[in-house]
PDB file of N, CA, C and O in Angstrom:
ATOM      1  N   CYS A1089     -98.912 -83.346  65.364  1.00 84.00           N
ATOM      2  CA  CYS A1089     -98.728 -83.624  63.974  1.00 84.00           C
ATOM      3  C   CYS A1089     -99.046 -82.431  63.277  1.00 84.00           C
ATOM      4  O   CYS A1089     -98.474 -82.133  62.188  1.00 84.00           O
ATOM      5  N   ALA A1090    -100.088 -81.648  63.540  1.00 88.00           N
ATOM      6  CA  ALA A1090    -100.604 -80.456  62.862  1.00 88.00           C
ATOM      7  C   ALA A1090     -99.454 -79.384  63.036  1.00 88.00           C
ATOM      8  O   ALA A1090     -99.154 -78.739  62.030  1.00 88.00           O
ATOM      9  N   PHE A1091     -98.759 -79.315  64.138  1.00 92.00           N
ATOM     10  CA  PHE A1091     -97.756 -78.276  64.247  1.00 92.00           C
ATOM     11  C   PHE A1091     -96.572 -78.622  63.243  1.00 92.00           C
ATOM     12  O   PHE A1091     -96.044 -77.720  62.547  1.00 92.00           O
ATOM     13  N   TYR A1092     -96.124 -79.880  63.273  1.00 95.00           N
ATOM     14  CA  TYR A1092     -95.075 -80.314  62.381  1.00 95.00           C
ATOM     15  C   TYR A1092     -95.426 -80.176  60.791  1.00 95.00           C
ATOM     16  O   TYR A1092     -94.568 -79.856  60.041  1.00 95.00           O
ATOM     17  N   SER A1093     -96.621 -80.315  60.629  1.00 95.00           N
ATOM     18  CA  SER A1093     -97.118 -80.289  59.204  1.00 95.00           C
ATOM     19  C   SER A1093     -97.087 -78.767  58.703  1.00 95.00           C
ATOM     20  O   SER A1093     -96.598 -78.480  57.693  1.00 95.00           O
ATOM     21  N   VAL A1094     -97.454 -77.878  59.595  1.00 95.00           N
ATOM     22  CA  VAL A1094     -97.407 -76.450  59.247  1.00 95.00           C
ATOM     23  C   VAL A1094     -95.951 -76.054  59.067  1.00 95.00           C
ATOM     24  O   VAL A1094     -95.653 -75.334  58.207  1.00 95.00           O
ATOM     25  N   THR A1095     -95.007 -76.445  60.046  1.00 96.00           N
ATOM     26  CA  THR A1095     -93.669 -76.100  59.926  1.00 96.00           C
ATOM     27  C   THR A1095     -93.065 -76.569  58.531  1.00 96.00           C
ATOM     28  O   THR A1095     -92.460 -75.917  57.890  1.00 96.00           O
ATOM     29  N   GLY A1096     -93.458 -77.902  58.211  1.00 97.00           N
ATOM     30  CA  GLY A1096     -92.970 -78.485  57.030  1.00 97.00           C
ATOM     31  C   GLY A1096     -93.467 -77.721  55.792  1.00 97.00           C
ATOM     32  O   GLY A1096     -92.765 -77.552  54.768  1.00 97.00           O
ATOM     33  N   LEU A1097     -94.754 -77.376  55.891  1.00 96.00           N
ATOM     34  CA  LEU A1097     -95.394 -76.616  54.771  1.00 96.00           C
ATOM     35  C   LEU A1097     -94.648 -75.285  54.539  1.00 96.00           C
ATOM     36  O   LEU A1097     -94.375 -74.890  53.386  1.00 96.00           O
ATOM     37  N   ILE A1098     -94.428 -74.593  55.656  1.00 97.00           N
ATOM     38  CA  ILE A1098     -93.804 -73.317  55.473  1.00 97.00           C
ATOM     39  C   ILE A1098     -92.427 -73.496  54.938  1.00 97.00           C
ATOM     40  O   ILE A1098     -91.965 -72.729  53.956  1.00 97.00           O
ATOM     41  N   PHE A1099     -91.649 -74.464  55.435  1.00 97.00           N
ATOM     42  CA  PHE A1099     -90.291 -74.633  54.974  1.00 97.00           C
ATOM     43  C   PHE A1099     -90.244 -75.084  53.462  1.00 97.00           C
ATOM     44  O   PHE A1099     -89.515 -74.395  52.679  1.00 97.00           O
ATOM     45  N   THR A1100     -91.013 -76.104  53.097  1.00 97.00           N
ATOM     46  CA  THR A1100     -90.992 -76.557  51.724  1.00 97.00           C
ATOM     47  C   THR A1100     -91.567 -75.528  50.777  1.00 97.00           C
ATOM     48  O   THR A1100     -90.981 -75.441  49.679  1.00 97.00           O
ATOM     49  N   ALA A1101     -92.440 -74.822  51.218  1.00 97.00           N
ATOM     50  CA  ALA A1101     -92.976 -73.722  50.230  1.00 97.00           C
ATOM     51  C   ALA A1101     -91.918 -72.614  50.107  1.00 97.00           C
ATOM     52  O   ALA A1101     -91.815 -72.247  48.874  1.00 97.00           O
ATOM     53  N   TRP A1102     -91.171 -72.280  51.224  1.00 97.00           N
ATOM     54  CA  TRP A1102     -90.099 -71.306  51.001  1.00 97.00           C
ATOM     55  C   TRP A1102     -88.982 -71.827  50.094  1.00 97.00           C
ATOM     56  O   TRP A1102     -88.536 -71.025  49.274  1.00 97.00           O
ATOM     57  N   VAL A1103     -88.683 -73.091  50.207  1.00 96.00           N
ATOM     58  CA  VAL A1103     -87.697 -73.655  49.328  1.00 96.00           C
ATOM     59  C   VAL A1103     -88.145 -73.625  47.858  1.00 96.00           C
ATOM     60  O   VAL A1103     -87.464 -73.163  46.945  1.00 96.00           O
ATOM     61  N   GLY A1104     -89.454 -74.033  47.720  1.00 96.00           N
ATOM     62  CA  GLY A1104     -89.913 -73.938  46.377  1.00 96.00           C
ATOM     63  C   GLY A1104     -90.091 -72.506  45.836  1.00 96.00           C
ATOM     64  O   GLY A1104     -89.800 -72.298  44.547  1.00 96.00           O
ATOM     65  N   ILE A1105     -90.333 -71.566  46.519  1.00 96.00           N
ATOM     66  CA  ILE A1105     -90.403 -70.107  46.057  1.00 96.00           C
ATOM     67  C   ILE A1105     -88.961 -69.684  45.790  1.00 96.00           C
ATOM     68  O   ILE A1105     -88.729 -69.020  44.706  1.00 96.00           O
ATOM     69  N   MET A1106     -88.051 -70.107  46.653  1.00 95.00           N
ATOM     70  CA  MET A1106     -86.580 -69.768  46.351  1.00 95.00           C
ATOM     71  C   MET A1106     -86.158 -70.337  45.055  1.00 95.00           C
ATOM     72  O   MET A1106     -85.414 -69.637  44.256  1.00 95.00           O
ATOM     73  N   LEU A1107     -86.477 -71.606  44.794  1.00 95.00           N
ATOM     74  CA  LEU A1107     -86.022 -72.230  43.593  1.00 95.00           C
ATOM     75  C   LEU A1107     -86.688 -71.632  42.386  1.00 95.00           C
ATOM     76  O   LEU A1107     -86.245 -71.637  41.292  1.00 95.00           O
ATOM     77  N   GLN A1108     -87.962 -71.018  42.594  1.00 95.00           N
ATOM     78  CA  GLN A1108     -88.615 -70.535  41.369  1.00 95.00           C
ATOM     79  C   GLN A1108     -88.080 -69.079  41.190  1.00 95.00           C
ATOM     80  O   GLN A1108     -87.933 -68.721  39.975  1.00 95.00           O
ATOM     81  N   THR A1109     -87.727 -68.200  42.227  1.00 95.00           N
ATOM     82  CA  THR A1109     -87.444 -66.857  41.998  1.00 95.00           C
ATOM     83  C   THR A1109     -85.984 -66.601  41.855  1.00 95.00           C
ATOM     84  O   THR A1109     -85.519 -65.785  41.133  1.00 95.00           O
ATOM     85  N   GLN A1110     -85.230 -67.161  42.792  1.00 94.00           N
ATOM     86  CA  GLN A1110     -83.736 -66.994  42.935  1.00 94.00           C
ATOM     87  C   GLN A1110     -82.974 -68.371  43.109  1.00 94.00           C
ATOM     88  O   GLN A1110     -82.388 -68.590  44.253  1.00 94.00           O
ATOM     89  N   PRO A1111     -82.957 -69.153  42.136  1.00 90.00           N
ATOM     90  CA  PRO A1111     -82.311 -70.509  42.334  1.00 90.00           C
ATOM     91  C   PRO A1111     -80.758 -70.540  42.471  1.00 90.00           C
ATOM     92  O   PRO A1111     -80.232 -71.365  43.004  1.00 90.00           O
ATOM     93  N   PHE A1112     -80.152 -69.318  42.165  1.00 90.00           N
ATOM     94  CA  PHE A1112     -78.722 -69.142  42.370  1.00 90.00           C
ATOM     95  C   PHE A1112     -78.268 -69.115  43.772  1.00 90.00           C
ATOM     96  O   PHE A1112     -77.199 -69.296  44.093  1.00 90.00           O
ATOM     97  N   PHE A1113     -79.263 -68.946  44.694  1.00 90.00           N
ATOM     98  CA  PHE A1113     -78.910 -68.889  46.098  1.00 90.00           C
ATOM     99  C   PHE A1113     -78.883 -70.271  46.676  1.00 90.00           C
ATOM    100  O   PHE A1113     -78.306 -70.488  47.905  1.00 90.00           O
ATOM    101  N   ILE A1114     -79.301 -71.264  46.013  1.00 90.00           N
ATOM    102  CA  ILE A1114     -79.239 -72.674  46.546  1.00 90.00           C
ATOM    103  C   ILE A1114     -78.285 -73.455  45.644  1.00 90.00           C
ATOM    104  O   ILE A1114     -78.539 -73.716  44.511  1.00 90.00           O
ATOM    105  N   ALA A1115     -77.263 -73.817  46.231  1.00 90.00           N
ATOM    106  CA  ALA A1115     -76.134 -74.424  45.457  1.00 90.00           C
ATOM    107  C   ALA A1115     -76.221 -75.911  45.427  1.00 90.00           C
ATOM    108  O   ALA A1115     -76.930 -76.449  46.418  1.00 90.00           O
ATOM    109  N   GLY A1116     -75.775 -76.614  44.461  1.00 92.00           N
ATOM    110  CA  GLY A1116     -75.588 -78.029  44.481  1.00 92.00           C
ATOM    111  C   GLY A1116     -76.787 -78.777  43.910  1.00 92.00           C
ATOM    112  O   GLY A1116     -76.893 -79.888  44.019  1.00 92.00           O
ATOM    113  N   ILE A1117     -77.709 -78.032  43.069  1.00 92.00           N
ATOM    114  CA  ILE A1117     -78.859 -78.676  42.550  1.00 92.00           C
ATOM    115  C   ILE A1117     -78.582 -78.716  40.968  1.00 92.00           C
ATOM    116  O   ILE A1117     -78.282 -77.670  40.439  1.00 92.00           O
ATOM    117  N   ASP A1118     -78.613 -79.819  40.349  1.00 92.00           N
ATOM    118  CA  ASP A1118     -78.430 -80.013  39.017  1.00 92.00           C
ATOM    119  C   ASP A1118     -79.720 -79.612  38.126  1.00 92.00           C
ATOM    120  O   ASP A1118     -79.576 -78.881  37.099  1.00 92.00           O
ATOM    121  N   ASP A1119     -80.944 -80.024  38.697  1.00 94.00           N
ATOM    122  CA  ASP A1119     -82.072 -79.829  37.883  1.00 94.00           C
ATOM    123  C   ASP A1119     -83.062 -78.993  38.737  1.00 94.00           C
ATOM    124  O   ASP A1119     -83.790 -79.462  39.549  1.00 94.00           O
ATOM    125  N   TYR A1120     -83.095 -77.655  38.524  1.00 93.00           N
ATOM    126  CA  TYR A1120     -83.973 -76.748  39.182  1.00 93.00           C
ATOM    127  C   TYR A1120     -85.437 -77.020  39.210  1.00 93.00           C
ATOM    128  O   TYR A1120     -86.159 -76.810  40.044  1.00 93.00           O
ATOM    129  N   ASP A1121     -85.814 -77.319  38.028  1.00 94.00           N
ATOM    130  CA  ASP A1121     -87.258 -77.650  37.653  1.00 94.00           C
ATOM    131  C   ASP A1121     -87.767 -78.792  38.465  1.00 94.00           C
ATOM    132  O   ASP A1121     -88.830 -78.762  39.091  1.00 94.00           O
ATOM    133  N   LYS A1122     -86.893 -79.843  38.511  1.00 96.00           N
ATOM    134  CA  LYS A1122     -87.264 -81.030  39.236  1.00 96.00           C
ATOM    135  C   LYS A1122     -87.331 -80.757  40.721  1.00 96.00           C
ATOM    136  O   LYS A1122     -88.203 -81.284  41.457  1.00 96.00           O
ATOM    137  N   ALA A1123     -86.389 -80.001  41.257  1.00 95.00           N
ATOM    138  CA  ALA A1123     -86.217 -79.628  42.684  1.00 95.00           C
ATOM    139  C   ALA A1123     -87.465 -78.786  42.970  1.00 95.00           C
ATOM    140  O   ALA A1123     -87.990 -78.936  44.102  1.00 95.00           O
ATOM    141  N   LYS A1124     -87.764 -77.830  42.131  1.00 95.00           N
ATOM    142  CA  LYS A1124     -89.001 -76.989  42.462  1.00 95.00           C
ATOM    143  C   LYS A1124     -90.282 -77.777  42.528  1.00 95.00           C
ATOM    144  O   LYS A1124     -91.060 -77.604  43.413  1.00 95.00           O
ATOM    145  N   THR A1125     -90.396 -78.657  41.660  1.00 96.00           N
ATOM    146  CA  THR A1125     -91.594 -79.452  41.605  1.00 96.00           C
ATOM    147  C   THR A1125     -91.736 -80.384  42.773  1.00 96.00           C
ATOM    148  O   THR A1125     -92.837 -80.637  43.368  1.00 96.00           O
ATOM    149  N   SER A1126     -90.516 -80.890  43.252  1.00 97.00           N
ATOM    150  CA  SER A1126     -90.421 -81.719  44.457  1.00 97.00           C
ATOM    151  C   SER A1126     -90.777 -80.985  45.712  1.00 97.00           C
ATOM    152  O   SER A1126     -91.511 -81.412  46.567  1.00 97.00           O
ATOM    153  N   ALA A1127     -90.270 -79.733  45.778  1.00 96.00           N
ATOM    154  CA  ALA A1127     -90.535 -78.969  46.881  1.00 96.00           C
ATOM    155  C   ALA A1127     -91.940 -78.624  47.052  1.00 96.00           C
ATOM    156  O   ALA A1127     -92.583 -78.741  48.183  1.00 96.00           O
ATOM    157  N   PHE A1128     -92.594 -78.143  45.964  1.00 97.00           N
ATOM    158  CA  PHE A1128     -94.034 -77.817  45.985  1.00 97.00           C
ATOM    159  C   PHE A1128     -94.917 -79.079  46.268  1.00 97.00           C
ATOM    160  O   PHE A1128     -95.928 -79.036  46.897  1.00 97.00           O
ATOM    161  N   GLY A1129     -94.461 -80.199  45.682  1.00 97.00           N
ATOM    162  CA  GLY A1129     -95.168 -81.519  45.948  1.00 97.00           C
ATOM    163  C   GLY A1129     -95.055 -81.875  47.402  1.00 97.00           C
ATOM    164  O   GLY A1129     -96.132 -82.196  48.063  1.00 97.00           O
ATOM    165  N   ALA A1130     -93.948 -81.650  48.105  1.00 97.00           N
ATOM    166  CA  ALA A1130     -93.739 -81.929  49.561  1.00 97.00           C
ATOM    167  C   ALA A1130     -94.709 -80.942  50.253  1.00 97.00           C
ATOM    168  O   ALA A1130     -95.285 -81.335  51.285  1.00 97.00           O
ATOM    169  N   ALA A1131     -94.778 -79.715  49.891  1.00 97.00           N
ATOM    170  CA  ALA A1131     -95.621 -78.734  50.555  1.00 97.00           C
ATOM    171  C   ALA A1131     -96.990 -79.179  50.526  1.00 97.00           C
ATOM    172  O   ALA A1131     -97.787 -78.926  51.428  1.00 97.00           O
ATOM    173  N   ALA A1132     -97.560 -79.581  49.325  1.00 97.00           N
ATOM    174  CA  ALA A1132     -98.835 -80.144  49.228  1.00 97.00           C
ATOM    175  C   ALA A1132     -99.150 -81.250  50.062  1.00 97.00           C
ATOM    176  O   ALA A1132    -100.245 -81.410  50.710  1.00 97.00           O
ATOM    177  N   MET A1133     -98.082 -82.205  50.262  1.00 97.00           N
ATOM    178  CA  MET A1133     -98.277 -83.433  51.123  1.00 97.00           C
ATOM    179  C   MET A1133     -98.415 -82.944  52.608  1.00 97.00           C
ATOM    180  O   MET A1133     -99.173 -83.337  53.309  1.00 97.00           O
ATOM    181  N   PHE A1134     -97.652 -81.859  52.965  1.00 97.00           N
ATOM    182  CA  PHE A1134     -97.732 -81.287  54.292  1.00 97.00           C
ATOM    183  C   PHE A1134     -99.034 -80.622  54.602  1.00 97.00           C
ATOM    184  O   PHE A1134     -99.612 -80.756  55.632  1.00 97.00           O
ATOM    185  N   PHE A1135     -99.598 -79.974  53.567  1.00 97.00           N
ATOM    186  CA  PHE A1135    -100.909 -79.354  53.679  1.00 97.00           C
ATOM    187  C   PHE A1135    -101.954 -80.382  53.847  1.00 97.00           C
ATOM    188  O   PHE A1135    -102.820 -80.267  54.718  1.00 97.00           O
ATOM    189  N   PHE A1136    -101.811 -81.468  53.117  1.00 97.00           N
ATOM    190  CA  PHE A1136    -102.772 -82.558  53.289  1.00 97.00           C
ATOM    191  C   PHE A1136    -102.782 -83.241  54.589  1.00 97.00           C
ATOM    192  O   PHE A1136    -103.788 -83.409  55.231  1.00 97.00           O
ATOM    193  N   THR A1137    -101.502 -83.368  55.110  1.00 96.00           N
ATOM    194  CA  THR A1137    -101.439 -84.003  56.519  1.00 96.00           C
ATOM    195  C   THR A1137    -102.013 -83.064  57.476  1.00 96.00           C
ATOM    196  O   THR A1137    -102.599 -83.428  58.382  1.00 96.00           O
ATOM    197  N   PHE A1138    -101.721 -81.722  57.327  1.00 96.00           N
ATOM    198  CA  PHE A1138    -102.402 -80.745  58.310  1.00 96.00           C
ATOM    199  C   PHE A1138    -103.868 -80.873  58.202  1.00 96.00           C
ATOM    200  O   PHE A1138    -104.514 -80.818  59.291  1.00 96.00           O
ATOM    201  N   ALA A1139    -104.456 -80.912  56.964  1.00 96.00           N
ATOM    202  CA  ALA A1139    -105.832 -80.924  56.919  1.00 96.00           C
ATOM    203  C   ALA A1139    -106.440 -82.155  57.581  1.00 96.00           C
ATOM    204  O   ALA A1139    -107.465 -82.035  58.374  1.00 96.00           O
ATOM    205  N   VAL A1140    -105.793 -83.286  57.327  1.00 95.00           N
ATOM    206  CA  VAL A1140    -106.313 -84.564  58.016  1.00 95.00           C
ATOM    207  C   VAL A1140    -106.124 -84.451  59.558  1.00 95.00           C
ATOM    208  O   VAL A1140    -107.042 -84.881  60.303  1.00 95.00           O
ATOM    209  N   SER A1141    -105.151 -83.848  60.031  1.00 95.00           N
ATOM    210  CA  SER A1141    -104.881 -83.664  61.504  1.00 95.00           C
ATOM    211  C   SER A1141    -105.987 -82.748  62.101  1.00 95.00           C
ATOM    212  O   SER A1141    -106.525 -83.010  63.157  1.00 95.00           O
ATOM    213  N   MET A1142    -106.342 -81.698  61.285  1.00 95.00           N
ATOM    214  CA  MET A1142    -107.294 -80.717  61.783  1.00 95.00           C
ATOM    215  C   MET A1142    -108.667 -81.475  61.866  1.00 95.00           C
ATOM    216  O   MET A1142    -109.548 -81.258  62.787  1.00 95.00           O
ATOM    217  N   VAL A1143    -108.862 -82.221  60.804  1.00 95.00           N
ATOM    218  CA  VAL A1143    -110.183 -83.083  60.794  1.00 95.00           C
ATOM    219  C   VAL A1143    -110.309 -84.027  61.975  1.00 95.00           C
ATOM    220  O   VAL A1143    -111.338 -84.140  62.682  1.00 95.00           O
ATOM    221  N   GLY A1144    -109.137 -84.687  62.315  1.00 93.00           N
ATOM    222  CA  GLY A1144    -109.040 -85.590  63.522  1.00 93.00           C
ATOM    223  C   GLY A1144    -109.244 -84.858  64.776  1.00 93.00           C
ATOM    224  O   GLY A1144    -110.012 -85.295  65.715  1.00 93.00           O
ATOM    225  N   ILE A1145    -108.597 -83.664  64.908  1.00 92.00           N
ATOM    226  CA  ILE A1145    -108.784 -82.844  66.178  1.00 92.00           C
ATOM    227  C   ILE A1145    -110.227 -82.471  66.281  1.00 92.00           C
ATOM    228  O   ILE A1145    -110.759 -82.534  67.477  1.00 92.00           O
ATOM    229  N   TRP A1146    -110.859 -81.977  65.134  1.00 92.00           N
ATOM    230  CA  TRP A1146    -112.205 -81.515  65.291  1.00 92.00           C
ATOM    231  C   TRP A1146    -113.163 -82.732  65.644  1.00 92.00           C
ATOM    232  O   TRP A1146    -114.113 -82.400  66.479  1.00 92.00           O
ATOM    233  N   THR A1147    -112.946 -83.864  64.938  1.00 91.00           N
ATOM    234  CA  THR A1147    -113.801 -85.034  65.374  1.00 91.00           C
ATOM    235  C   THR A1147    -113.635 -85.439  66.724  1.00 91.00           C
ATOM    236  O   THR A1147    -114.727 -85.680  67.436  1.00 91.00           O
ATOM    237  N   ASP A1148    -112.417 -85.461  67.298  1.00 88.00           N
ATOM    238  CA  ASP A1148    -112.267 -85.863  68.596  1.00 88.00           C
ATOM    239  C   ASP A1148    -112.835 -84.827  69.595  1.00 88.00           C
ATOM    240  O   ASP A1148    -113.338 -85.258  70.625  1.00 88.00           O
ATOM    241  N   SER A1149    -112.723 -83.604  69.313  1.00 87.00           N
ATOM    242  CA  SER A1149    -113.372 -82.581  70.328  1.00 87.00           C
ATOM    243  C   SER A1149    -114.903 -82.696  70.155  1.00 87.00           C
ATOM    244  O   SER A1149    -115.547 -82.349  71.123  1.00 87.00           O
ATOM    245  N   SER A1150    -115.444 -82.962  68.959  1.00 82.00           N
ATOM    246  CA  SER A1150    -116.935 -83.165  68.901  1.00 82.00           C
ATOM    247  C   SER A1150    -117.413 -84.394  69.723  1.00 82.00           C
ATOM    248  O   SER A1150    -118.513 -84.286  70.439  1.00 82.00           O
ATOM    249  N   LYS A1151    -116.579 -85.397  69.842  1.00 79.00           N
ATOM    250  CA  LYS A1151    -116.909 -86.654  70.503  1.00 79.00           C
ATOM    251  C   LYS A1151    -116.910 -86.270  71.998  1.00 79.00           C
ATOM    252  O   LYS A1151    -117.696 -86.682  72.790  1.00 79.00           O
ATOM    253  N   GLU A1152    -115.896 -85.553  72.544  1.00 70.00           N
ATOM    254  CA  GLU A1152    -115.779 -85.125  73.828  1.00 70.00           C
ATOM    255  C   GLU A1152    -116.902 -84.123  74.184  1.00 70.00           C
ATOM    256  O   GLU A1152    -117.461 -84.284  75.411  1.00 70.00           O
ATOM    257  N   ASP A1153    -117.373 -83.306  73.326  1.00 67.00           N
ATOM    258  CA  ASP A1153    -118.546 -82.407  73.684  1.00 67.00           C
ATOM    259  C   ASP A1153    -119.841 -83.229  73.822  1.00 67.00           C
ATOM    260  O   ASP A1153    -120.569 -83.023  74.591  1.00 67.00           O
ATOM    261  N   ALA A1154    -119.917 -84.162  72.974  1.00 68.00           N
ATOM    262  CA  ALA A1154    -121.157 -85.059  73.016  1.00 68.00           C
ATOM    263  C   ALA A1154    -121.098 -85.890  74.314  1.00 68.00           C
ATOM    264  O   ALA A1154    -122.201 -86.063  74.851  1.00 68.00           O
ATOM    265  N   VAL A1155    -119.968 -86.462  74.698  1.00 67.00           N
ATOM    266  CA  VAL A1155    -119.901 -87.141  75.959  1.00 67.00           C
ATOM    267  C   VAL A1155    -120.236 -86.245  77.115  1.00 67.00           C
ATOM    268  O   VAL A1155    -121.025 -86.505  78.101  1.00 67.00           O
ATOM    269  N   ALA A1156    -119.672 -84.989  77.145  1.00 66.00           N
ATOM    270  CA  ALA A1156    -119.910 -84.011  78.265  1.00 66.00           C
ATOM    271  C   ALA A1156    -121.357 -83.621  78.365  1.00 66.00           C
ATOM    272  O   ALA A1156    -121.957 -83.418  79.378  1.00 66.00           O
ATOM    273  N   THR A1157    -121.973 -83.457  77.194  1.00 68.00           N
ATOM    274  CA  THR A1157    -123.413 -83.210  76.991  1.00 68.00           C
ATOM    275  C   THR A1157    -124.287 -84.334  77.701  1.00 68.00           C
ATOM    276  O   THR A1157    -125.132 -84.059  78.344  1.00 68.00           O
ATOM    277  N   ALA A1158    -123.881 -85.554  77.311  1.00 66.00           N
ATOM    278  CA  ALA A1158    -124.659 -86.726  77.694  1.00 66.00           C
ATOM    279  C   ALA A1158    -124.420 -86.835  79.218  1.00 66.00           C
ATOM    280  O   ALA A1158    -125.424 -87.080  79.956  1.00 66.00           O
ATOM    281  N   ASP A1159    -123.350 -86.657  79.767  1.00 64.00           N
ATOM    282  CA  ASP A1159    -123.168 -86.698  81.187  1.00 64.00           C
ATOM    283  C   ASP A1159    -123.912 -85.619  81.841  1.00 64.00           C
ATOM    284  O   ASP A1159    -124.482 -85.874  83.022  1.00 64.00           O
ATOM    285  N   GLY A1160    -124.009 -84.498  81.358  1.00 63.00           N
ATOM    286  CA  GLY A1160    -124.607 -83.265  82.020  1.00 63.00           C
ATOM    287  C   GLY A1160    -126.111 -83.571  81.935  1.00 63.00           C
ATOM    288  O   GLY A1160    -126.896 -83.352  82.947  1.00 63.00           O
ATOM    289  N   ALA A1161    -126.625 -84.308  80.952  1.00 59.00           N
ATOM    290  CA  ALA A1161    -128.045 -84.567  80.932  1.00 59.00           C
ATOM    291  C   ALA A1161    -128.478 -85.637  81.927  1.00 59.00           C
ATOM    292  O   ALA A1161    -129.648 -85.737  82.355  1.00 59.00           O
ATOM    293  N   ASN A1162    -127.594 -86.555  82.170  1.00 58.00           N
ATOM    294  CA  ASN A1162    -127.910 -87.565  83.194  1.00 58.00           C
ATOM    295  C   ASN A1162    -127.613 -87.146  84.757  1.00 58.00           C
ATOM    296  O   ASN A1162    -127.883 -87.827  85.573  1.00 58.00           O
ATOM    297  N   GLY A1163    -127.179 -85.833  84.844  1.00 55.00           N
ATOM    298  CA  GLY A1163    -126.923 -85.387  86.165  1.00 55.00           C
ATOM    299  C   GLY A1163    -125.650 -85.817  86.819  1.00 55.00           C
ATOM    300  O   GLY A1163    -125.495 -85.648  87.905  1.00 55.00           O
ATOM    301  N   THR A1164    -124.736 -86.452  86.144  1.00 56.00           N
ATOM    302  CA  THR A1164    -123.443 -86.768  86.659  1.00 56.00           C
ATOM    303  C   THR A1164    -122.338 -85.830  86.136  1.00 56.00           C
ATOM    304  O   THR A1164    -122.560 -85.298  85.023  1.00 56.00           O
ATOM    305  N   SER A1165    -121.397 -85.728  86.888  1.00 56.00           N
ATOM    306  CA  SER A1165    -120.311 -84.679  86.413  1.00 56.00           C
ATOM    307  C   SER A1165    -119.034 -85.414  85.793  1.00 56.00           C
ATOM    308  O   SER A1165    -118.409 -84.793  85.038  1.00 56.00           O
ATOM    309  N   ASN A1166    -118.880 -86.711  86.204  1.00 59.00           N
ATOM    310  CA  ASN A1166    -117.686 -87.244  85.690  1.00 59.00           C
ATOM    311  C   ASN A1166    -117.932 -88.532  84.966  1.00 59.00           C
ATOM    312  O   ASN A1166    -117.048 -89.388  84.913  1.00 59.00           O
ATOM    313  N   GLY A1167    -119.068 -88.839  84.483  1.00 58.00           N
ATOM    314  CA  GLY A1167    -119.376 -90.090  83.809  1.00 58.00           C
ATOM    315  C   GLY A1167    -119.839 -91.232  84.615  1.00 58.00           C
ATOM    316  O   GLY A1167    -120.047 -92.348  84.077  1.00 58.00           O
ATOM    317  N   GLU A1168    -119.821 -91.016  85.845  1.00 58.00           N
ATOM    318  CA  GLU A1168    -120.171 -92.125  86.800  1.00 58.00           C
ATOM    319  C   GLU A1168    -121.795 -92.218  86.828  1.00 58.00           C
ATOM    320  O   GLU A1168    -122.609 -91.273  86.683  1.00 58.00           O
ATOM    321  N   THR A1169    -122.274 -93.529  87.028  1.00 58.00           N
ATOM    322  CA  THR A1169    -123.617 -93.736  87.037  1.00 58.00           C
ATOM    323  C   THR A1169    -124.173 -93.902  88.558  1.00 58.00           C
ATOM    324  O   THR A1169    -123.226 -94.245  89.333  1.00 58.00           O
ATOM    325  N   GLU A1170    -125.336 -93.760  88.713  1.00 50.00           N
ATOM    326  CA  GLU A1170    -125.716 -93.804  90.185  1.00 50.00           C
ATOM    327  C   GLU A1170    -126.067 -95.234  90.559  1.00 50.00           C
ATOM    328  O   GLU A1170    -126.475 -96.037  89.793  1.00 50.00           O
TER     329      GLU A1170
END
C-alpha cells in the first residue's frame, strides 16, 4: 500500500505541476483550475495514505520487536514454552 501511495503521489503531483505550469501540454481539459485542484487534492490523499501505511508498518514492527524481546527474556527462541 505504501509503494502504491508513493507512486500515486508522484504521478498526481506531476499532473498538478504540469497543469499549473504548462497546461497546453494536456489536451481535453475544459477547466484547468478545477483539474489542478483535483490533482493536488488526489496527491494529498495519496500522501495521507502513505503516512497511515508507514504508521501501520512501524506499529507492526514495534510489536514484533516486543514479542522477540519477550521470547528472548524467557529463554525460548521461537515462542514455545517449556
